[in-house]
Amino acid sequence: GQPVPFHAGQQRAYDSAARFVFMLAGTQGGKTSFGPWWLAREIDRHGAGDYLAVTASFDLFKLKMLPVMRLVFGNILRRGRYWASNRVIELADPQGRFHAETSDDPMWGRIILRSAESGGGLESATVKAAWLDECGQDSFTLNTWEAVLRRLSLSQGRILGTTTLYNHGWLKAQVYDRWTAKEPGYDV
């Protein structure tokens, strides 16, 4: 479930039914702490399978994304365990059981954790939903955005993007401009 309370911006993003939801805020706006809760709800809705959590750089992965993912899925919800060798969080099935004995064993579900710098690491999975943290940074390129879209093409899964605004690159052209034009499926 959802922690209480979300601030107004987090609640608006949580309540959005759009396929592409972007939470744009300044430093310490509650973006990274919000992402795992949104992803947990997508997992509740769509069940077994693969999910994706991507941040801009390996440093941000280590320092921000991984700790908050482990806190929420491992400690608070108690439905995820981290396999460092593959950088995945194994998800427990609805009965609370983990299926894998090693990181390469079949899992009921998993969250694949990657950085935008990992390039090919985004090309190998079909996923049901994705959270993109700090996707406005220069290292999170249009190619990365397109790779994530390809991973979601079969499921037509949802994306949560959380970032501070850094530039007028792909995020403005591919998301913000579409939202301001009232194109269906986009919410900022």
Short mmCIF file of C-alpha atoms in Angstrom, two decimals, residues 11-165:
data_model
loop_
_atom_site.label_atom_id
_atom_site.label_comp_id
_atom_site.label_asym_id
_atom_site.label_seq_id
_atom_site.Cartn_x
_atom_site.Cartn_y
_atom_site.Cartn_z
CA GLN A 11 -0.70 12.41 -4.89
CA ARG A 12 -1.51 13.95 -8.28
CA ALA A 13 1.08 11.71 -9.96
CA TYR A 14 -0.17 8.66 -8.02
CA ASP A 15 -3.78 9.35 -9.03
CA SER A 16 -3.01 9.97 -12.72
CA ALA A 17 -4.40 7.39 -15.13
CA ALA A 18 -2.09 8.53 -17.97
CA ARG A 19 0.29 6.05 -19.56
CA PHE A 20 3.19 8.51 -19.28
CA VAL A 21 3.26 10.31 -15.92
CA PHE A 22 6.06 12.77 -15.19
CA MET A 23 6.72 14.37 -11.82
CA LEU A 24 8.98 17.38 -12.39
CA ALA A 25 10.23 19.16 -9.28
CA GLY A 26 13.25 20.83 -7.78
CA THR A 27 15.80 19.32 -5.43
CA GLN A 28 14.27 17.45 -2.47
CA GLY A 29 10.83 17.49 -4.11
CA GLY A 30 10.09 13.89 -3.06
CA LYS A 31 10.63 12.39 -6.50
CA THR A 32 12.96 9.47 -5.77
CA SER A 33 11.16 8.53 -2.55
CA PHE A 34 7.88 8.38 -4.50
CA GLY A 35 9.01 6.12 -7.37
CA PRO A 36 9.02 2.76 -5.55
CA TRP A 37 5.46 3.29 -4.27
CA TRP A 38 4.18 3.99 -7.77
CA LEU A 39 6.02 0.93 -9.10
CA ALA A 40 4.67 -1.26 -6.27
CA ARG A 41 1.13 -0.35 -7.28
CA GLU A 42 1.87 -1.21 -10.93
CA ILE A 43 3.17 -4.60 -9.77
CA ASP A 44 -0.03 -5.12 -7.74
CA ARG A 45 -2.07 -4.34 -10.85
CA HIS A 46 -0.13 -6.40 -13.39
CA GLY A 47 1.33 -9.31 -11.43
CA ALA A 48 4.12 -11.69 -12.38
CA GLY A 49 6.76 -10.56 -14.82
CA ASP A 50 9.47 -7.98 -15.29
CA TYR A 51 9.51 -4.30 -14.35
CA LEU A 52 12.17 -1.68 -14.91
CA ALA A 53 13.72 1.02 -12.72
CA VAL A 54 16.28 3.21 -14.50
CA THR A 55 18.25 6.19 -13.25
CA ALA A 56 20.61 8.52 -15.09
CA SER A 57 23.99 7.24 -13.86
CA PHE A 58 25.57 4.40 -11.92
CA ASP A 59 26.43 6.84 -9.11
CA LEU A 60 22.78 7.88 -8.78
CA PHE A 61 21.80 4.23 -8.87
CA LYS A 62 24.14 3.39 -5.98
CA LEU A 63 23.51 6.51 -3.90
CA LYS A 64 19.79 7.17 -4.42
CA MET A 65 17.73 4.60 -6.32
CA LEU A 66 19.07 1.35 -4.86
CA PRO A 67 18.74 2.42 -1.20
CA VAL A 68 15.15 3.62 -1.62
CA MET A 69 14.16 0.51 -3.60
CA ARG A 70 15.65 -1.78 -0.98
CA LEU A 71 13.98 0.20 1.81
CA VAL A 72 10.52 0.06 0.24
CA PHE A 73 10.50 -3.42 -1.31
CA GLY A 74 12.78 -5.19 1.19
CA ASN A 75 12.19 -3.54 4.56
CA ILE A 76 8.76 -1.89 4.43
CA LEU A 77 6.72 -4.08 2.06
CA ARG A 78 8.86 -7.19 2.65
CA ARG A 79 8.19 -8.41 -0.87
CA GLY A 80 11.53 -7.91 -2.58
CA ARG A 81 15.08 -9.17 -2.22
CA TYR A 82 18.08 -7.74 -3.98
CA TRP A 83 20.37 -9.87 -6.14
CA ALA A 84 23.48 -7.70 -6.53
CA SER A 85 25.12 -9.91 -9.16
CA ASN A 86 22.32 -9.23 -11.68
CA ARG A 87 21.13 -5.90 -10.25
CA VAL A 88 17.56 -7.11 -9.87
CA ILE A 89 15.06 -7.12 -7.05
CA GLU A 90 13.26 -10.44 -6.96
CA LEU A 91 9.58 -10.00 -6.18
CA ALA A 92 7.73 -12.39 -3.90
CA ASP A 93 4.59 -14.02 -5.28
CA PRO A 94 1.20 -13.03 -3.78
CA GLN A 95 1.67 -15.65 -1.04
CA GLY A 96 4.95 -14.01 -0.02
CA ARG A 97 7.24 -16.71 -1.44
CA PHE A 98 10.46 -16.11 -3.33
CA HIS A 99 11.07 -18.65 -6.09
CA ALA A 100 14.79 -18.25 -6.86
CA GLU A 101 17.64 -19.98 -5.08
CA THR A 102 20.25 -18.18 -7.19
CA SER A 103 20.12 -14.92 -9.13
CA ASP A 104 19.78 -16.84 -12.42
CA ASP A 105 16.77 -18.95 -11.36
CA PRO A 106 13.25 -18.21 -12.61
CA MET A 107 11.47 -15.62 -10.46
CA TRP A 108 7.77 -14.83 -10.03
CA GLY A 109 8.65 -11.24 -10.82
CA ARG A 110 11.60 -8.92 -10.79
CA ILE A 111 12.53 -5.29 -11.01
CA ILE A 112 15.48 -4.84 -13.32
CA LEU A 113 17.64 -1.99 -11.98
CA ARG A 114 19.75 -0.10 -14.51
CA SER A 115 21.40 3.20 -15.26
CA ALA A 116 20.94 5.06 -18.53
CA GLU A 117 24.70 4.64 -18.98
CA SER A 118 24.27 0.85 -19.21
CA GLY A 119 22.93 1.07 -22.78
CA GLY A 120 22.51 -2.56 -23.80
CA GLY A 121 21.24 -3.48 -20.33
CA LEU A 122 17.93 -1.95 -21.37
CA GLU A 123 17.56 -4.04 -24.51
CA SER A 124 17.00 -7.49 -23.07
CA ALA A 125 13.61 -7.53 -21.36
CA THR A 126 9.91 -7.15 -22.00
CA VAL A 127 8.52 -5.21 -19.06
CA LYS A 128 5.11 -4.26 -17.72
CA ALA A 129 5.95 -0.83 -16.22
CA ALA A 130 8.98 1.40 -15.76
CA TRP A 131 10.15 4.10 -13.37
CA LEU A 132 12.72 6.54 -14.79
CA ASP A 133 14.46 8.61 -12.12
CA GLU A 134 16.48 11.74 -13.01
CA CYS A 135 15.50 11.19 -16.64
CA GLY A 136 16.02 14.88 -17.38
CA GLN A 137 19.79 14.64 -16.96
CA ASP A 138 22.01 14.79 -20.05
CA SER A 139 23.12 11.16 -19.61
CA PHE A 140 19.48 10.04 -19.99
CA THR A 141 19.29 10.38 -23.77
CA LEU A 142 16.57 10.09 -26.38
CA ASN A 143 18.08 6.68 -27.23
CA THR A 144 17.52 5.57 -23.63
CA TRP A 145 13.91 6.82 -23.71
CA GLU A 146 13.31 4.93 -26.96
CA ALA A 147 14.89 1.75 -25.53
CA VAL A 148 12.51 1.91 -22.55
CA LEU A 149 9.54 2.39 -24.89
CA ARG A 150 10.61 -0.72 -26.83
CA ARG A 151 10.72 -2.74 -23.60
CA LEU A 152 7.11 -1.68 -22.91
CA SER A 153 5.75 -2.07 -26.44
CA LEU A 154 4.15 -5.51 -25.96
CA SER A 155 2.45 -4.69 -22.66
CA GLN A 156 1.76 -1.03 -23.50
CA GLY A 157 2.93 -0.53 -19.92
CA ARG A 158 3.05 2.72 -18.02
CA ILE A 159 6.03 4.95 -17.26
CA LEU A 160 6.66 7.19 -14.29
CA GLY A 161 9.35 9.79 -14.91
CA THR A 162 10.74 11.72 -11.94
CA THR A 163 13.29 14.46 -12.45
CA THR A 164 14.47 17.97 -11.90
CA LEU A 165 14.45 19.93 -15.16
#
